Amino acid sequence: MNSLVQASQAAGSSVGLDVDRITINGGLPLRGRIEVKGAKNLVTKAMVASLLGENVSVLRNVPNISDVRVVRSLLEIHGVDVTEGENPNELRLDPTNVESAHMEEIDAHAGFSRIPILFCGPLLHRLGAAFIPDLGGCRIGDRPIDFHLDALRKFGAVVEKLPQGIRLSAPNGLHGTTVHLPYPSVGATEQVLLTAVRAKGTTELKGAAIEPEIMDLIAVLQKMGAIISYEPNRVILIEGVDKLEGYDHTAIGDRNEAASWASAALATDGDVFVGGAKQQDMMTFLNIFRKAGGGFDITDDGIRFYRKEELKPVVIETDVHPGFMTDWQQPLIVALTQATGESIVHETVYENRFGFTDALNTMGANIVVHPNGLSGTPRRVPRRNLEQAAVINGPTPLHGADIEVPDLRGGFSHLIAALTAEGKSTVSNVGIISRGYENFIVKLQQLGADFVLETK
Ligand code: EPU
């Protein structure tokens, strides 16, 4: 069994999804109402933050996705008592008995998620040492951790690379410092926040990422007793404190999941109300959605997405917030295959996030990926000049095919393509989708999709 199939089955099983293959009879518009819960990219980090508190934290609006399961399990092997709260989608995290975990137990989590790297600071504060297994996550490029390790060293951590992962210690404690990120990395910003809040002295973080999920993590940390201020021009100041309490927090909604269902509505000419979607966190997406011919109605409870007119081509460049998120391009590209004319998507955040387009081409799309870009203009990550571009010419009717999910967002795009295509498509490795999309099978049913599931 190859590693992708294994990862897919492990992810699916952890949330009770016993299928690994869906056969979709496409060509039907998705119509109805679904809800998104808390953002994967906040919830998992807030769970890690609970390690820093002296007492119980309560996190609400937690989705049942496999990335949450992985982080829960990593917390549990470090002695955090994680239990379901009184209400649905609520977790109680009790860090009173945090302890070192056995290396073999930690290693069993290797390759499943990128979150373990964020355990470094909290474990160094709590235990003076940490071991982090090899990281997983989606196969969308190199995904190095140099910014994380450079920052940790500046706080005073000693980093030792081992064959199975990295070992860290802090023989002289962790001290506030100045960190200037070469690129506003989401993970490295979170790393600095989670380390600086309990370091001795003040930390100045320059070049910080300011995604809504990061702002929500700052809100969590402030509830715990941290002193963090956001200054102009991507500067964050963190004054270290001696002690943090537990928090009680309701996670912000998942704007990536919301944008994915919005793209599915657009591609299938459907009409989907996404409960929990918030305009403020999705403004850049909404602008492009409208330019592409989509319509949306905003209410206090969520956003209704539909096709307003014949689809039109757009030019997009992915970027850090407040730009167009890289996680939005994959689902939207499926809709762009149905637009009349040439769309261009420049991917500037990751070097390899167009792999999913091969399957779309098999289904009849006309997408040409230019690995070295179209303009030769250097892009945002220094040293790597990411300038990959996809040119999508449409409209191209899609027809059914057998396709295999390559990664989380690419996988959801495959689902959208199968829903859009005329005829039957079989999508395998769908377990990977449960890393970030809660109950997506139930939601497909709620939206009237026609499909059958194949159990493992
Ligand atoms: N980078 C480095 N060195 C580092 C860290 C990052 O070169 O030490 C580079 C990366 O290789 C990448 C760029 O910086 O080219 C941006 O990476 P970033 O650190 O911002 O991403 P991340 O924290 O690993 C999070 C989300 C991703 C999302 C990105 C961008 C989580 C768990 N993951 O990843 O979400 O695409 O930020 O917003 O929060 C997803 O949800 O499907 C997903 C991949």
Tab-separated table of N, CA and C in Angstrom, residues 265-403:
chain	number	residue	atom	x	y	z
A	265	ALA	N	-20.479	25.552	-5.758
A	265	ALA	CA	-21.757	26.125	-6.229
A	265	ALA	C	-21.556	26.777	-7.588
A	266	LEU	N	-20.441	27.509	-7.730
A	266	LEU	CA	-20.185	28.220	-8.991
A	266	LEU	C	-19.961	27.231	-10.142
A	267	ALA	N	-19.139	26.213	-9.876
A	267	ALA	CA	-18.799	25.253	-10.939
A	267	ALA	C	-20.016	24.463	-11.399
A	268	THR	N	-20.884	24.078	-10.459
A	268	THR	CA	-22.017	23.205	-10.822
A	268	THR	C	-23.270	24.004	-11.172
A	269	ASP	N	-23.148	25.339	-11.208
A	269	ASP	CA	-24.309	26.215	-11.443
A	269	ASP	C	-25.369	25.979	-10.367
A	270	GLY	N	-24.891	25.852	-9.138
A	270	GLY	CA	-25.793	25.564	-8.029
A	270	GLY	C	-26.123	26.799	-7.216
A	271	ASP	N	-26.563	26.563	-5.983
A	271	ASP	CA	-27.001	27.657	-5.115
A	271	ASP	C	-26.847	27.141	-3.680
A	272	VAL	N	-25.789	27.580	-3.008
A	272	VAL	CA	-25.453	26.983	-1.709
A	272	VAL	C	-25.348	28.075	-0.651
A	273	PHE	N	-26.080	27.896	0.447
A	273	PHE	CA	-25.936	28.802	1.588
A	273	PHE	C	-24.922	28.174	2.544
A	274	VAL	N	-23.831	28.898	2.796
A	274	VAL	CA	-22.793	28.376	3.689
A	274	VAL	C	-22.920	29.078	5.035
A	275	GLY	N	-23.560	28.388	5.982
A	275	GLY	CA	-23.697	28.938	7.333
A	275	GLY	C	-22.322	29.032	7.986
A	276	GLY	N	-22.073	30.123	8.695
A	276	GLY	CA	-20.778	30.284	9.375
A	276	GLY	C	-19.745	31.012	8.531
A	277	ALA	N	-20.042	31.266	7.233
A	277	ALA	CA	-19.076	32.016	6.397
A	277	ALA	C	-19.162	33.491	6.775
A	278	LYS	N	-17.998	34.149	6.838
A	278	LYS	CA	-17.967	35.558	7.269
A	278	LYS	C	-17.351	36.433	6.178
A	279	GLN	N	-18.082	37.491	5.839
A	279	GLN	CA	-17.626	38.405	4.787
A	279	GLN	C	-16.231	38.966	5.072
A	280	GLN	N	-16.000	39.439	6.298
A	280	GLN	CA	-14.743	40.139	6.610
A	280	GLN	C	-13.522	39.280	6.333
A	281	ASP	N	-13.641	37.971	6.534
A	281	ASP	CA	-12.486	37.093	6.362
A	281	ASP	C	-12.330	36.631	4.921
A	282	MET	N	-13.304	36.968	4.070
A	282	MET	CA	-13.296	36.401	2.710
A	282	MET	C	-13.374	37.480	1.637
A	283	MET	N	-13.072	38.722	1.986
A	283	MET	CA	-13.340	39.825	1.056
A	283	MET	C	-12.616	39.653	-0.274
A	284	THR	N	-11.371	39.235	-0.221
A	284	THR	CA	-10.616	39.102	-1.468
A	284	THR	C	-11.201	37.977	-2.325
A	285	PHE	N	-11.619	36.903	-1.667
A	285	PHE	CA	-12.268	35.811	-2.402
A	285	PHE	C	-13.560	36.313	-3.044
A	286	LEU	N	-14.354	37.074	-2.280
A	286	LEU	CA	-15.651	37.540	-2.785
A	286	LEU	C	-15.467	38.445	-4.013
A	287	ASN	N	-14.423	39.270	-4.001
A	287	ASN	CA	-14.165	40.137	-5.172
A	287	ASN	C	-13.934	39.306	-6.427
A	288	ILE	N	-13.090	38.289	-6.302
A	288	ILE	CA	-12.773	37.448	-7.473
A	288	ILE	C	-14.001	36.632	-7.871
A	289	PHE	N	-14.724	36.139	-6.878
A	289	PHE	CA	-15.932	35.336	-7.128
A	289	PHE	C	-16.916	36.159	-7.971
A	290	ARG	N	-17.062	37.435	-7.581
A	290	ARG	CA	-17.988	38.317	-8.317
A	290	ARG	C	-17.467	38.567	-9.730
A	291	LYS	N	-16.159	38.827	-9.858
A	291	LYS	CA	-15.592	39.097	-11.194
A	291	LYS	C	-15.748	37.889	-12.111
A	292	ALA	N	-15.755	36.686	-11.514
A	292	ALA	CA	-15.865	35.462	-12.329
A	292	ALA	C	-17.318	35.161	-12.709
A	293	GLY	N	-18.254	35.994	-12.237
A	293	GLY	CA	-19.659	35.771	-12.608
A	293	GLY	C	-20.495	35.200	-11.473
A	294	GLY	N	-19.877	35.079	-10.289
A	294	GLY	CA	-20.620	34.540	-9.145
A	294	GLY	C	-21.437	35.616	-8.448
A	295	GLY	N	-22.494	35.202	-7.787
A	295	GLY	CA	-23.280	36.116	-6.969
A	295	GLY	C	-23.240	35.639	-5.527
A	296	PHE	N	-23.408	36.577	-4.584
A	296	PHE	CA	-23.459	36.160	-3.177
A	296	PHE	C	-24.351	37.118	-2.393
A	297	ASP	N	-25.057	36.570	-1.417
A	297	ASP	CA	-25.888	37.377	-0.518
A	297	ASP	C	-25.372	37.155	0.890
A	298	ILE	N	-25.015	38.256	1.537
A	298	ILE	CA	-24.395	38.145	2.863
A	298	ILE	C	-25.445	38.346	3.956
A	299	THR	N	-25.482	37.441	4.917
A	299	THR	CA	-26.370	37.616	6.076
A	299	THR	C	-25.527	37.456	7.343
A	300	ASP	N	-26.154	37.682	8.483
A	300	ASP	CA	-25.414	37.528	9.749
A	300	ASP	C	-25.017	36.076	9.993
A	301	ASP	N	-25.787	35.139	9.439
A	301	ASP	CA	-25.537	33.709	9.698
A	301	ASP	C	-24.566	33.072	8.718
A	302	GLY	N	-24.385	33.675	7.561
A	302	GLY	CA	-23.545	33.042	6.552
A	302	GLY	C	-23.710	33.721	5.209
A	303	ILE	N	-23.257	33.055	4.167
A	303	ILE	CA	-23.291	33.661	2.825
A	303	ILE	C	-23.894	32.653	1.840
A	304	ARG	N	-24.822	33.158	1.006
A	304	ARG	CA	-25.392	32.327	-0.058
A	304	ARG	C	-24.577	32.580	-1.341
A	305	PHE	N	-24.119	31.484	-1.973
A	305	PHE	CA	-23.290	31.590	-3.180
A	305	PHE	C	-24.025	30.963	-4.365
A	306	TYR	N	-23.961	31.607	-5.513
A	306	TYR	CA	-24.618	31.063	-6.714
A	306	TYR	C	-23.954	31.648	-7.961
A	307	ARG	N	-24.356	31.125	-9.109
A	307	ARG	CA	-23.844	31.648	-10.382
A	307	ARG	C	-24.807	32.748	-10.822
A	308	LYS	N	-24.292	33.961	-11.034
A	308	LYS	CA	-25.182	35.082	-11.322
A	308	LYS	C	-25.297	35.307	-12.826
A	309	GLU	N	-24.202	35.050	-13.525
A	309	GLU	CA	-24.201	35.261	-14.974
A	309	GLU	C	-23.254	34.257	-15.603
A	310	GLU	N	-23.118	34.316	-16.933
A	310	GLU	CA	-22.194	33.402	-17.603
A	310	GLU	C	-20.792	33.594	-17.001
A	311	LEU	N	-20.078	32.499	-16.767
A	311	LEU	CA	-18.796	32.635	-16.067
A	311	LEU	C	-17.764	33.345	-16.933
A	312	LYS	N	-16.958	34.210	-16.281
A	312	LYS	CA	-15.967	35.026	-16.987
A	312	LYS	C	-14.569	34.675	-16.483
A	313	PRO	N	-13.567	34.817	-17.352
A	313	PRO	CA	-12.204	34.488	-16.914
A	313	PRO	C	-11.652	35.548	-15.951
A	314	VAL	N	-10.736	35.140	-15.092
A	314	VAL	CA	-10.102	36.088	-14.155
A	314	VAL	C	-8.593	35.829	-14.102
A	315	VAL	N	-7.858	36.835	-13.651
A	315	VAL	CA	-6.420	36.677	-13.414
A	315	VAL	C	-6.206	36.813	-11.906
A	316	ILE	N	-5.538	35.816	-11.322
A	316	ILE	CA	-5.363	35.786	-9.863
A	316	ILE	C	-3.887	35.566	-9.556
A	317	GLU	N	-3.428	36.234	-8.497
A	317	GLU	CA	-2.094	35.917	-7.974
A	317	GLU	C	-2.276	35.577	-6.499
A	318	THR	N	-1.923	34.365	-6.119
A	318	THR	CA	-2.094	33.997	-4.706
A	318	THR	C	-1.081	34.767	-3.862
A	319	ASP	N	-1.430	35.001	-2.603
A	319	ASP	CA	-0.569	35.826	-1.759
A	319	ASP	C	-0.925	35.555	-0.291
A	320	VAL	N	-0.127	36.156	0.588
A	320	VAL	CA	-0.496	36.086	2.003
A	320	VAL	C	-1.646	37.060	2.254
A	321	HIS	N	-2.337	36.918	3.402
A	321	HIS	CA	-3.450	37.807	3.734
A	321	HIS	C	-2.947	39.245	3.803
A	322	PRO	N	-3.649	40.219	3.282
A	322	PRO	CA	-5.022	40.166	2.783
A	322	PRO	C	-5.158	39.811	1.297
A	323	GLY	N	-4.167	39.166	0.731
A	323	GLY	CA	-4.250	38.768	-0.676
A	323	GLY	C	-5.150	37.550	-0.871
A	324	PHE	N	-5.136	37.030	-2.080
A	324	PHE	CA	-5.962	35.868	-2.430
A	324	PHE	C	-5.247	34.608	-1.935
A	325	MET	N	-5.856	33.913	-0.988
A	325	MET	CA	-5.182	32.770	-0.354
A	325	MET	C	-4.861	31.654	-1.328
A	326	THR	N	-3.718	31.043	-1.135
A	326	THR	CA	-3.337	29.888	-1.971
A	326	THR	C	-4.362	28.749	-1.853
A	327	ASP	N	-4.981	28.604	-0.674
A	327	ASP	CA	-5.928	27.490	-0.480
A	327	ASP	C	-7.223	27.670	-1.276
A	328	TRP	N	-7.436	28.870	-1.794
A	328	TRP	CA	-8.675	29.118	-2.538
A	328	TRP	C	-8.534	28.788	-4.013
A	329	GLN	N	-7.284	28.769	-4.523
A	329	GLN	CA	-7.150	28.674	-5.987
A	329	GLN	C	-7.591	27.318	-6.535
A	330	GLN	N	-7.303	26.231	-5.767
A	330	GLN	CA	-7.577	24.900	-6.347
A	330	GLN	C	-9.068	24.658	-6.598
A	331	PRO	N	-9.938	24.891	-5.593
A	331	PRO	CA	-11.370	24.709	-5.877
A	331	PRO	C	-11.881	25.669	-6.955
A	332	LEU	N	-11.391	26.912	-6.930
A	332	LEU	CA	-11.929	27.891	-7.891
A	332	LEU	C	-11.552	27.549	-9.331
A	333	ILE	N	-10.366	26.951	-9.518
A	333	ILE	CA	-9.923	26.628	-10.885
A	333	ILE	C	-10.931	25.727	-11.590
A	334	VAL	N	-11.590	24.841	-10.830
A	334	VAL	CA	-12.575	23.960	-11.483
A	334	VAL	C	-13.678	24.818	-12.111
A	335	ALA	N	-14.142	25.826	-11.378
A	335	ALA	CA	-15.183	26.710	-11.931
A	335	ALA	C	-14.637	27.469	-13.146
A	336	LEU	N	-13.352	27.839	-13.090
A	336	LEU	CA	-12.781	28.615	-14.207
A	336	LEU	C	-12.711	27.800	-15.497
A	337	THR	N	-12.704	26.471	-15.385
A	337	THR	CA	-12.729	25.650	-16.618
A	337	THR	C	-14.056	25.853	-17.356
A	338	GLN	N	-15.062	26.398	-16.663
A	338	GLN	CA	-16.382	26.603	-17.283
A	338	GLN	C	-16.587	28.067	-17.700
A	339	ALA	N	-15.553	28.907	-17.519
A	339	ALA	CA	-15.663	30.320	-17.912
A	339	ALA	C	-15.273	30.474	-19.379
A	340	THR	N	-15.849	31.470	-20.034
A	340	THR	CA	-15.543	31.670	-21.457
A	340	THR	C	-14.320	32.570	-21.577
A	341	GLY	N	-13.197	31.965	-21.999
A	341	GLY	CA	-11.974	32.755	-22.174
A	341	GLY	C	-10.828	32.202	-21.348
A	342	GLU	N	-9.773	33.008	-21.254
A	342	GLU	CA	-8.521	32.534	-20.644
A	342	GLU	C	-8.345	33.113	-19.241
A	343	SER	N	-8.266	32.253	-18.259
A	343	SER	CA	-7.945	32.676	-16.885
A	343	SER	C	-6.484	32.344	-16.603
A	344	ILE	N	-5.871	33.146	-15.729
A	344	ILE	CA	-4.480	32.866	-15.334
A	344	ILE	C	-4.401	32.875	-13.812
A	345	VAL	N	-3.787	31.837	-13.256
A	345	VAL	CA	-3.581	31.788	-11.805
A	345	VAL	C	-2.080	31.664	-11.542
A	346	HIS	N	-1.509	32.691	-10.903
A	346	HIS	CA	-0.099	32.633	-10.480
A	346	HIS	C	-0.071	32.107	-9.051
A	347	GLU	N	0.706	31.069	-8.812
A	347	GLU	CA	0.832	30.546	-7.443
A	347	GLU	C	2.164	31.034	-6.889
A	348	THR	N	2.121	31.889	-5.866
A	348	THR	CA	3.375	32.465	-5.359
A	348	THR	C	3.708	31.988	-3.950
A	349	VAL	N	2.835	31.180	-3.350
A	349	VAL	CA	3.095	30.765	-1.963
A	349	VAL	C	3.798	29.404	-1.912
A	350	TYR	N	3.318	28.461	-2.727
A	350	TYR	CA	3.955	27.131	-2.771
A	350	TYR	C	4.501	26.872	-4.173
A	351	GLU	N	5.478	26.000	-4.268
A	351	GLU	CA	6.079	25.754	-5.578
A	351	GLU	C	5.396	24.640	-6.364
A	352	ASN	N	4.465	23.921	-5.718
A	352	ASN	CA	3.928	22.748	-6.405
A	352	ASN	C	2.454	22.566	-6.049
A	353	ARG	N	1.635	23.539	-6.430
A	353	ARG	CA	0.236	23.409	-6.028
A	353	ARG	C	-0.710	23.306	-7.230
A	354	PHE	N	-0.186	22.856	-8.364
A	354	PHE	CA	-1.051	22.672	-9.527
A	354	PHE	C	-1.127	21.210	-9.958
A	355	GLY	N	-0.546	20.298	-9.141
A	355	GLY	CA	-0.536	18.876	-9.508
A	355	GLY	C	-1.943	18.345	-9.775
A	356	PHE	N	-2.926	18.909	-9.072
A	356	PHE	CA	-4.309	18.419	-9.195
A	356	PHE	C	-4.894	18.688	-10.582
A	357	THR	N	-4.258	19.581	-11.377
A	357	THR	CA	-4.846	19.941	-12.679
A	357	THR	C	-4.703	18.806	-13.707
A	358	ASP	N	-3.767	17.875	-13.479
A	358	ASP	CA	-3.628	16.732	-14.418
A	358	ASP	C	-4.962	15.997	-14.536
A	359	ALA	N	-5.575	15.736	-13.382
A	359	ALA	CA	-6.849	14.996	-13.391
A	359	ALA	C	-7.924	15.793	-14.122
A	360	LEU	N	-7.918	17.110	-13.917
A	360	LEU	CA	-8.927	17.950	-14.587
A	360	LEU	C	-8.748	17.868	-16.106
A	361	ASN	N	-7.494	17.863	-16.544
A	361	ASN	CA	-7.246	17.743	-17.994
A	361	ASN	C	-7.734	16.396	-18.524
A	362	THR	N	-7.531	15.335	-17.721
A	362	THR	CA	-8.044	14.016	-18.120
A	362	THR	C	-9.554	14.082	-18.319
A	363	MET	N	-10.195	14.943	-17.577
A	363	MET	CA	-11.667	15.043	-17.647
A	363	MET	C	-12.127	16.015	-18.739
A	364	GLY	N	-11.173	16.568	-19.472
A	364	GLY	CA	-11.558	17.425	-20.607
A	364	GLY	C	-11.176	18.887	-20.458
A	365	ALA	N	-10.583	19.272	-19.311
A	365	ALA	CA	-10.201	20.681	-19.145
A	365	ALA	C	-8.998	21.014	-20.024
A	366	ASN	N	-8.782	22.301	-20.229
A	366	ASN	CA	-7.610	22.772	-20.984
A	366	ASN	C	-6.813	23.688	-20.057
A	367	ILE	N	-5.926	23.049	-19.269
A	367	ILE	CA	-5.122	23.807	-18.297
A	367	ILE	C	-3.651	23.538	-18.587
A	368	VAL	N	-2.901	24.602	-18.843
A	368	VAL	CA	-1.460	24.434	-19.086
A	368	VAL	C	-0.722	25.053	-17.907
A	369	VAL	N	0.133	24.249	-17.269
A	369	VAL	CA	0.906	24.750	-16.128
A	369	VAL	C	2.283	25.177	-16.621
A	370	HIS	N	2.683	26.390	-16.267
A	370	HIS	CA	4.003	26.919	-16.642
A	370	HIS	C	4.860	26.930	-15.374
A	371	PRO	N	5.744	25.925	-15.222
A	371	PRO	CA	6.481	25.818	-13.958
A	371	PRO	C	7.354	27.035	-13.686
A	372	ASN	N	7.827	27.707	-14.757
A	372	ASN	CA	8.698	28.864	-14.526
A	372	ASN	C	7.959	30.182	-14.704
A	373	GLY	N	6.653	30.120	-14.674
A	373	GLY	CA	5.860	31.343	-14.728
A	373	GLY	C	5.737	31.901	-16.129
A	374	LEU	N	5.074	33.032	-16.218
A	374	LEU	CA	4.814	33.644	-17.523
A	374	LEU	C	5.613	34.918	-17.702
A	375	SER	N	5.934	35.570	-16.595
A	375	SER	CA	6.519	36.901	-16.728
A	375	SER	C	7.990	36.946	-16.358
A	376	GLY	N	8.459	35.968	-15.617
A	376	GLY	CA	9.841	36.016	-15.146
A	376	GLY	C	10.019	36.967	-13.969
A	377	THR	N	8.931	37.563	-13.483
A	377	THR	CA	9.046	38.486	-12.342
A	377	THR	C	9.340	37.682	-11.074
A	378	PRO	N	10.373	38.046	-10.322
A	378	PRO	CA	10.637	37.303	-9.092
A	378	PRO	C	9.457	37.426	-8.128
A	379	ARG	N	9.149	36.341	-7.426
A	379	ARG	CA	7.991	36.354	-6.532
A	379	ARG	C	8.415	36.523	-5.084
A	380	ARG	N	7.513	36.255	-4.185
A	380	ARG	CA	7.699	36.745	-2.834
A	380	ARG	C	8.655	35.963	-1.950
A	381	VAL	N	8.767	34.646	-2.133
A	381	VAL	CA	9.664	33.927	-1.224
A	381	VAL	C	11.083	34.091	-1.750
A	382	PRO	N	11.942	34.813	-1.012
A	382	PRO	CA	13.298	35.010	-1.498
A	382	PRO	C	13.982	33.650	-1.666
A	383	ARG	N	14.937	33.536	-2.464
A	383	ARG	CA	15.742	32.337	-2.717
A	383	ARG	C	15.017	31.349	-3.598
A	384	ARG	N	13.693	31.459	-3.739
A	384	ARG	CA	13.039	30.393	-4.486
A	384	ARG	C	12.244	30.894	-5.684
A	385	ASN	N	12.013	32.200	-5.749
A	385	ASN	CA	11.340	32.776	-6.910
A	385	ASN	C	10.147	31.961	-7.398
A	386	LEU	N	9.170	31.831	-6.545
A	386	LEU	CA	8.015	31.027	-6.943
A	386	LEU	C	7.156	31.798	-7.924
A	387	GLU	N	6.995	31.271	-9.099
A	387	GLU	CA	6.227	32.011	-10.100
A	387	GLU	C	5.476	31.063	-11.023
A	388	GLN	N	5.129	29.902	-10.485
A	388	GLN	CA	4.382	28.942	-11.285
A	388	GLN	C	3.021	29.544	-11.678
A	389	ALA	N	2.613	29.265	-12.910
A	389	ALA	CA	1.313	29.797	-13.344
A	389	ALA	C	0.520	28.716	-14.061
A	390	ALA	N	-0.803	28.788	-13.914
A	390	ALA	CA	-1.686	27.889	-14.671
A	390	ALA	C	-2.549	28.754	-15.579
A	391	VAL	N	-2.624	28.354	-16.850
A	391	VAL	CA	-3.476	29.068	-17.804
A	391	VAL	C	-4.644	28.147	-18.129
A	392	ILE	N	-5.836	28.654	-17.876
A	392	ILE	CA	-7.043	27.823	-18.027
A	392	ILE	C	-7.872	28.406	-19.163
A	393	ASN	N	-8.097	27.613	-20.199
A	393	ASN	CA	-8.936	28.082	-21.299
A	393	ASN	C	-10.274	27.372	-21.264
A	394	GLY	N	-11.336	28.137	-21.335
A	394	GLY	CA	-12.663	27.529	-21.258
A	394	GLY	C	-13.620	28.206	-22.207
A	395	PRO	N	-14.846	27.749	-22.249
A	395	PRO	CA	-15.359	26.677	-21.410
A	395	PRO	C	-15.070	25.311	-22.019
A	396	THR	N	-14.784	24.357	-21.169
A	396	THR	CA	-14.564	22.984	-21.618
A	396	THR	C	-15.517	22.084	-20.847
A	397	PRO	N	-16.450	21.421	-21.526
A	397	PRO	CA	-17.297	20.488	-20.780
A	397	PRO	C	-16.411	19.422	-20.137
A	398	LEU	N	-16.695	19.040	-18.917
A	398	LEU	CA	-15.905	17.979	-18.272
A	398	LEU	C	-16.679	16.667	-18.384
A	399	HIS	N	-15.946	15.560	-18.567
A	399	HIS	CA	-16.587	14.247	-18.589
A	399	HIS	C	-16.028	13.385	-17.458
A	400	GLY	N	-16.776	12.387	-17.053
A	400	GLY	CA	-16.386	11.552	-15.913
A	400	GLY	C	-15.066	10.816	-16.148
A	401	ALA	N	-14.348	10.532	-15.060
A	401	ALA	CA	-13.078	9.790	-15.149
A	401	ALA	C	-12.782	9.176	-13.785
A	402	ASP	N	-11.792	8.277	-13.744
A	402	ASP	CA	-11.314	7.735	-12.463
A	402	ASP	C	-10.156	8.606	-12.010
A	403	ILE	N	-10.290	9.237	-10.877
A	403	ILE	CA	-9.237	10.142	-10.427
A	403	ILE	C	-8.870	9.851	-8.976
